[in-house]
mmCIF file of C-alpha atoms in Angstrom:
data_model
loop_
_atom_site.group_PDB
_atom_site.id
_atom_site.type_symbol
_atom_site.label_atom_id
_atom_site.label_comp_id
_atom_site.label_asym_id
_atom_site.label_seq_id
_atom_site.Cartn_x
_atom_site.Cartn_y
_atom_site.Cartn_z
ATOM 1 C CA UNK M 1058 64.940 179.005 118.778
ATOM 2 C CA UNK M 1059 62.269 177.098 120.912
ATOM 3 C CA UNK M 1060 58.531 178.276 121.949
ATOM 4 C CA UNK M 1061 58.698 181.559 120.055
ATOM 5 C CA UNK M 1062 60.599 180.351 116.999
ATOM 6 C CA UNK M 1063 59.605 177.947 114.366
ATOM 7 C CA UNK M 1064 59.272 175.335 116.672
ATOM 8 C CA UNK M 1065 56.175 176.852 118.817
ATOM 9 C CA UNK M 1066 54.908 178.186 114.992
ATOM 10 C CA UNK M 1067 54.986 174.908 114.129
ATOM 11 C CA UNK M 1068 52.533 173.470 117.071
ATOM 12 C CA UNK M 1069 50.576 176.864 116.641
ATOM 13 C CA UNK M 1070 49.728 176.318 113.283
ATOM 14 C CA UNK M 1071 49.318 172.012 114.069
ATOM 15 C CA UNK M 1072 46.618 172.865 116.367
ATOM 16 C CA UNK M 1073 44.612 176.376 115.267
ATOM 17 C CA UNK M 1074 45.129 176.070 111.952
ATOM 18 C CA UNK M 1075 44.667 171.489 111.763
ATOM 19 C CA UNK M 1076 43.420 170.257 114.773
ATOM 20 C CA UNK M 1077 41.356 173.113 116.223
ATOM 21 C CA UNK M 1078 40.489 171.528 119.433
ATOM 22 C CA UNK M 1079 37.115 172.252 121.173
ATOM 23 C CA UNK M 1080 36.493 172.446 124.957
ATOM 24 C CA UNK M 1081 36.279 168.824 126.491
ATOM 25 C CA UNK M 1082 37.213 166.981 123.187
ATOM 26 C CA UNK M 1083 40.110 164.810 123.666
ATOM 27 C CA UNK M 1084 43.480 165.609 121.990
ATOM 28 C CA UNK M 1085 46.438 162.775 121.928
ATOM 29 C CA UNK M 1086 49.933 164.584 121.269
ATOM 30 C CA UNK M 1087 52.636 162.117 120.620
ATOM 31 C CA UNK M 1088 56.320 162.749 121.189
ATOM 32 C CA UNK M 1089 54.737 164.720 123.754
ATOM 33 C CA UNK M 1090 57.996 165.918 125.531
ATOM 34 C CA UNK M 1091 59.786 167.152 122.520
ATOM 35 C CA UNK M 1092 60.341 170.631 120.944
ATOM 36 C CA UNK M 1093 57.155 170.849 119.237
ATOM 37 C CA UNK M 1094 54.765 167.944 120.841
ATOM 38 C CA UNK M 1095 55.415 169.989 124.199
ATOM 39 C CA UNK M 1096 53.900 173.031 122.987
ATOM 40 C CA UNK M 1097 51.441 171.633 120.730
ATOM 41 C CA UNK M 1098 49.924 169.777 124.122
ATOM 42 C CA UNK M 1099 49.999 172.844 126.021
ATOM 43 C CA UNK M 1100 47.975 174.856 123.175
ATOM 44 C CA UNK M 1101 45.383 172.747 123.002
ATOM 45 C CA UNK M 1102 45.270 172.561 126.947
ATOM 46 C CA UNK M 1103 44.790 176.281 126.669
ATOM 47 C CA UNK M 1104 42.193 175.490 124.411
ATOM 48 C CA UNK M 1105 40.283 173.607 126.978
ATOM 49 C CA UNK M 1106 40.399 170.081 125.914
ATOM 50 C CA UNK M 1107 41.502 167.301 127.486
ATOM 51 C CA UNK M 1108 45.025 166.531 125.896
ATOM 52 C CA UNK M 1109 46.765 163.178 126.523
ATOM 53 C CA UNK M 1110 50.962 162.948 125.828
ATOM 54 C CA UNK M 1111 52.701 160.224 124.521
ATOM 55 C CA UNK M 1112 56.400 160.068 125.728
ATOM 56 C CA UNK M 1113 59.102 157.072 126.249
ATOM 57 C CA UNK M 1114 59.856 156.964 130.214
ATOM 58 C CA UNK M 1115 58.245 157.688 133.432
ATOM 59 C CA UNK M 1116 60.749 160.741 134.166
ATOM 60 C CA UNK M 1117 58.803 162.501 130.836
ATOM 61 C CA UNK M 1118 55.293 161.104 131.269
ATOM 62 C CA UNK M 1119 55.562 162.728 135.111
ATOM 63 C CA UNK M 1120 57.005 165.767 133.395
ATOM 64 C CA UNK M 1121 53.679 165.962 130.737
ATOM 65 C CA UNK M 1122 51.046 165.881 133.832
ATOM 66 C CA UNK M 1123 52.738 167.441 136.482
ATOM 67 C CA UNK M 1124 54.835 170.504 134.953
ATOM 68 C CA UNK M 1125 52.950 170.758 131.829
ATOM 69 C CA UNK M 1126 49.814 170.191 132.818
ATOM 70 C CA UNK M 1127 48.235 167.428 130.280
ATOM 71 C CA UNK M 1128 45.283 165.268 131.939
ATOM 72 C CA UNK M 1129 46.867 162.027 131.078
ATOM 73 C CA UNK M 1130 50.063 160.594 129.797
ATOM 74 C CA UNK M 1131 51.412 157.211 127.519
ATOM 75 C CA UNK M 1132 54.636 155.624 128.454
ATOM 76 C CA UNK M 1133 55.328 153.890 124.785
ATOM 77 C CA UNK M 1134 58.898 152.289 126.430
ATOM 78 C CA UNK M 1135 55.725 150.000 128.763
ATOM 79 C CA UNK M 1136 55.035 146.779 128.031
ATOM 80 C CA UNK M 1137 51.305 148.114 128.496
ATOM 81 C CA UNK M 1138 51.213 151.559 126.562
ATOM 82 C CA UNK M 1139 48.613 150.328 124.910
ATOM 83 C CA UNK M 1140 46.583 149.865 127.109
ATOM 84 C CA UNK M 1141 47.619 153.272 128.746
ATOM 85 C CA UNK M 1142 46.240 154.862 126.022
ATOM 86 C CA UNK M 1143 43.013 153.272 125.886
ATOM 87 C CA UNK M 1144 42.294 154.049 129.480
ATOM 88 C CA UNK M 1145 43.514 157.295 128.445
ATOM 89 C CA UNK M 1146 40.805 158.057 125.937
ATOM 90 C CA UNK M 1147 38.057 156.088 126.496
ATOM 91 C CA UNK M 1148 35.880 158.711 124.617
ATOM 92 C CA UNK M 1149 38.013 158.266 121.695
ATOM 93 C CA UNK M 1150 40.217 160.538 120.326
ATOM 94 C CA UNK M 1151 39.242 163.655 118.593
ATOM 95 C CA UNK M 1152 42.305 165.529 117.662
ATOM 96 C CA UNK M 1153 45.958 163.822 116.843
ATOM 97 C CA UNK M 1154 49.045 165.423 116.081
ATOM 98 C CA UNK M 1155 51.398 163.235 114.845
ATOM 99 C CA UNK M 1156 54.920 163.352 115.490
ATOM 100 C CA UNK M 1157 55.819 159.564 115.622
ATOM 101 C CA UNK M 1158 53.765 157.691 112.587
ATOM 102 C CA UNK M 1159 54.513 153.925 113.091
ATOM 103 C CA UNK M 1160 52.436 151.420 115.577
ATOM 104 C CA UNK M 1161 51.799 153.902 117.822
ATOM 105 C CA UNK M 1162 49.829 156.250 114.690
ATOM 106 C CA UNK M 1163 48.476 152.831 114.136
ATOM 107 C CA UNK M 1164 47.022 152.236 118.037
ATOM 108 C CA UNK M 1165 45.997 156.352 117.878
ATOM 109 C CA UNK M 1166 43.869 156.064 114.305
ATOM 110 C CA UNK M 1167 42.141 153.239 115.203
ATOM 111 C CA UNK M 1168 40.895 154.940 118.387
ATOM 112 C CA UNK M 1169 39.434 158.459 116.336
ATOM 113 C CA UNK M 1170 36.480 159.563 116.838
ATOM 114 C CA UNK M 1171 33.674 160.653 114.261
ATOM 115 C CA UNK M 1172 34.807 163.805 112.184
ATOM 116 C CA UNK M 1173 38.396 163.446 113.978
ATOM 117 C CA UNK M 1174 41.788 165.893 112.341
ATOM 118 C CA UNK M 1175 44.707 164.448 112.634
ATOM 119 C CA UNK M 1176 47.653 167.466 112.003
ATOM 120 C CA UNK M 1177 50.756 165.223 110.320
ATOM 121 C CA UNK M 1178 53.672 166.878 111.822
ATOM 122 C CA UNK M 1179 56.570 164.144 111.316
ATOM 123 C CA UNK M 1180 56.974 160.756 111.758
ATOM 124 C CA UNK M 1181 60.277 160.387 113.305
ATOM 125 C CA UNK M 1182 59.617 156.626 114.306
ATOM 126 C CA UNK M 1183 61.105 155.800 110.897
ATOM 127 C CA UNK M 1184 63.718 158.342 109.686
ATOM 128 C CA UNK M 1185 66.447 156.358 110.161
ATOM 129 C CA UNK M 1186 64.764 153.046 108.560
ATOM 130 C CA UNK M 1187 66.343 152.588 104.588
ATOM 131 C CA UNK M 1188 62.562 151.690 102.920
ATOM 132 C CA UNK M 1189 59.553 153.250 103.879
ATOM 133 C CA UNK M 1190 57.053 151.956 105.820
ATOM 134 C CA UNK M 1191 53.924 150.605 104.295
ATOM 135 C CA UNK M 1192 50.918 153.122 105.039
ATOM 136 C CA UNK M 1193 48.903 153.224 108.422
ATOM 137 C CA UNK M 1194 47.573 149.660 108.807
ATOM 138 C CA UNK M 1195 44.173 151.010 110.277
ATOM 139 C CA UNK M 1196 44.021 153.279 107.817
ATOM 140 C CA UNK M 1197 40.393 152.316 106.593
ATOM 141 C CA UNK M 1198 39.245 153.800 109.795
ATOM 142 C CA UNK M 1199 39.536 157.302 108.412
ATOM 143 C CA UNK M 1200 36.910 156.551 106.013
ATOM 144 C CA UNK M 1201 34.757 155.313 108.407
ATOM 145 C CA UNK M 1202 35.233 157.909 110.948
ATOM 146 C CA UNK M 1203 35.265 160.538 108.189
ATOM 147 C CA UNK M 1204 38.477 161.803 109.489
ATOM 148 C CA UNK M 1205 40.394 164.808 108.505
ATOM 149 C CA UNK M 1206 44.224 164.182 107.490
ATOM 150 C CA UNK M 1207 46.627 167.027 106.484
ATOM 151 C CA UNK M 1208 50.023 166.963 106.275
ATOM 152 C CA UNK M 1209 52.295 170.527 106.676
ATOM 153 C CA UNK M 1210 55.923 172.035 106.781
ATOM 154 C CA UNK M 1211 56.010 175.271 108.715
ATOM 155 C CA UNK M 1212 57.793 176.830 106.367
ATOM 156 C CA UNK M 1213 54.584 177.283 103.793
ATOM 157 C CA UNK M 1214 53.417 179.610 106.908
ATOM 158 C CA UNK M 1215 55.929 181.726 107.911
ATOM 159 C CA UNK M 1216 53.678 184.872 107.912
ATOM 160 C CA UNK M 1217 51.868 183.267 110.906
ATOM 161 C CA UNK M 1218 54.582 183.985 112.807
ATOM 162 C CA UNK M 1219 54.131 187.140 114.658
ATOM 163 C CA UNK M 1220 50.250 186.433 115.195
ATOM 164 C CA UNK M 1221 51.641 183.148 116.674
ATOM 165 C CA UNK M 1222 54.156 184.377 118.841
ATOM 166 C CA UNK M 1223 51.974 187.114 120.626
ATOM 167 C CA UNK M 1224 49.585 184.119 121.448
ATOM 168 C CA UNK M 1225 52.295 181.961 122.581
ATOM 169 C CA UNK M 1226 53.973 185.037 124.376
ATOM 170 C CA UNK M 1227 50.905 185.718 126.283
ATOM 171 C CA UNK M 1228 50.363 182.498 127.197
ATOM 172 C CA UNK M 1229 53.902 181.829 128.937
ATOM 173 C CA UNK M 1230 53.700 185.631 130.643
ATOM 174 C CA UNK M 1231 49.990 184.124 131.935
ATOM 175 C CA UNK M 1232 52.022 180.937 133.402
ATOM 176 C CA UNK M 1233 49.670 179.005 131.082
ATOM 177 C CA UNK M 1234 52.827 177.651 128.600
ATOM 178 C CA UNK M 1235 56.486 176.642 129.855
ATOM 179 C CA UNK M 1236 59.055 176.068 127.249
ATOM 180 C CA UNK M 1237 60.992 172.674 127.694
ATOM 181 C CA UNK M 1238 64.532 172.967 126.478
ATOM 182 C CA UNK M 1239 67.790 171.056 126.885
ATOM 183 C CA UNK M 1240 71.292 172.981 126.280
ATOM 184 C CA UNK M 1241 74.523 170.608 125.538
ATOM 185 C CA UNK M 1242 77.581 173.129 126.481
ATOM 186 C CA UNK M 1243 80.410 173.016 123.594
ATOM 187 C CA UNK M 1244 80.967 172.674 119.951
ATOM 188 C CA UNK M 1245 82.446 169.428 119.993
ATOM 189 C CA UNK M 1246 79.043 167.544 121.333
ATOM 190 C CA UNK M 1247 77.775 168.287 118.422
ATOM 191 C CA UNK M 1248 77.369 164.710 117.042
ATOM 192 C CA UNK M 1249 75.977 163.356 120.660
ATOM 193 C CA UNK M 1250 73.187 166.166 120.602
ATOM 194 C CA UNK M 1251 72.465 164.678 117.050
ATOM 195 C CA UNK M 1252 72.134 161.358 118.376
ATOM 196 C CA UNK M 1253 69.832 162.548 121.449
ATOM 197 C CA UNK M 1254 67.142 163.350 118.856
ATOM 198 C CA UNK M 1255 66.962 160.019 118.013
ATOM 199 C CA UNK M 1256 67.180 158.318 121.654
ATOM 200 C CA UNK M 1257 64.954 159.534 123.326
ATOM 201 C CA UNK M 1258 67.425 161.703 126.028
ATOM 202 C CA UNK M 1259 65.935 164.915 125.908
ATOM 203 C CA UNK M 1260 63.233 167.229 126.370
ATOM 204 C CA UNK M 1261 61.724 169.970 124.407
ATOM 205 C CA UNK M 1262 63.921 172.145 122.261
ATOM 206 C CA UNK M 1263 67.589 170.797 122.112
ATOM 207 C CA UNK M 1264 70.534 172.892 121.091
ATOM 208 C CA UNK M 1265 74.022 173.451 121.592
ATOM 209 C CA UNK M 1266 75.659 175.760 123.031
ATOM 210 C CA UNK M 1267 78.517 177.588 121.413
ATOM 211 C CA UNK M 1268 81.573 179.899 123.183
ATOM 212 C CA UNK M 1269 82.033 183.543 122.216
#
């Protein structure tokens, strides 16, 4: 259900099939702490770049750098996350994956470097608005940094799967990955565990637990 499921396929094919990070470039995975962002971050990590999280609270930012291992992590919920993030990549950014779209796609396209990918994963920041946003208001800054853009649905790569779960397999036997999860016990919380993908109250892969 979680890291070797369609969730860690999902961040597998994000960031060897998108993003392709190279040692020391820097990598900015937003929703950082969720299902996917959590293992997307710790792929590229693997990778050897230098990955920065973005994730609302200091419980989850703590979380990113000190049980996940990222180098640096954005606390959107702070009055100052922008400026977080630029002290966070003040080489620019060479690799996004985008779970969030919204300002903070805005703040991370206009920081991209030359010949930057950007893997477009979801943009949960406005699922629950009734008109669509307008498009990325920085969004003249892909021409001029000759950017790389692709949007994907995991299911068009299903066949990755087993390739993707031996990586991902050997990389939490290794201690180099740990799955995030959160478990709500019983049936009837169904409708609050909907609710906590949209608030912000949990980490990594969320599901709920049935009886018998």
């Amino acid at each position: 259900m979680g890291a070797l499921g369609t969730t860690g396929l999902t961040a597998w094919v994000g960031i060897r099939d998108i993003g392709k990070p190279q040692p020391g470039e820097t990598v900015v995975v937003s929703f950082a702490a969720g299902a996917v962002g959590s293992v997307a971050g710790q792929l590229a990590k693997a990778d050897g770049a230098r990955v920065v999280g973005i994730a609302g609270g200091p419980d989850k930012c703590r979380l990113l750098t000190e049980e996940l291992g990222l180098d640096a992590a954005v606390d959107y919920r702070a009055d100052d996350w922008l400026a977080q993030l630029r002290a966070a990549t003040r080489d620019g950014i060479d690799v996004d994956f985008e779970n969030v779209g919204g300002v903070i796609m805005d703040a991370v396209f206009a920081r991209l470097n030359i010949r930057a990918r950007v893997a477009l994963c979801g943009l949960i920041s406005g699922y629950n608005e009734a008109d669509p946003r307008p498009g990325p208001r920085v969004f003249g800054n892909l021409l001029i940094q000759r950017a790389r853009v692709e949007g994907f649905i995991v299911l068009d790569h299903l066949g990755r799967a087993p390739e993707a779960v031996r990586e991902i397999s050997d990389l939490i036997a290794a201690g180099k990955l740990t799955p995030l999860e959160t478990v709500v016990e019983g049936f009837e919380q169904l409708p609050t565990a909907i609710n906590m993908l949209f608030d912000g109250k949990h980490v990594g892969k969320l599901m709920v637990k049935t009886s018998g």
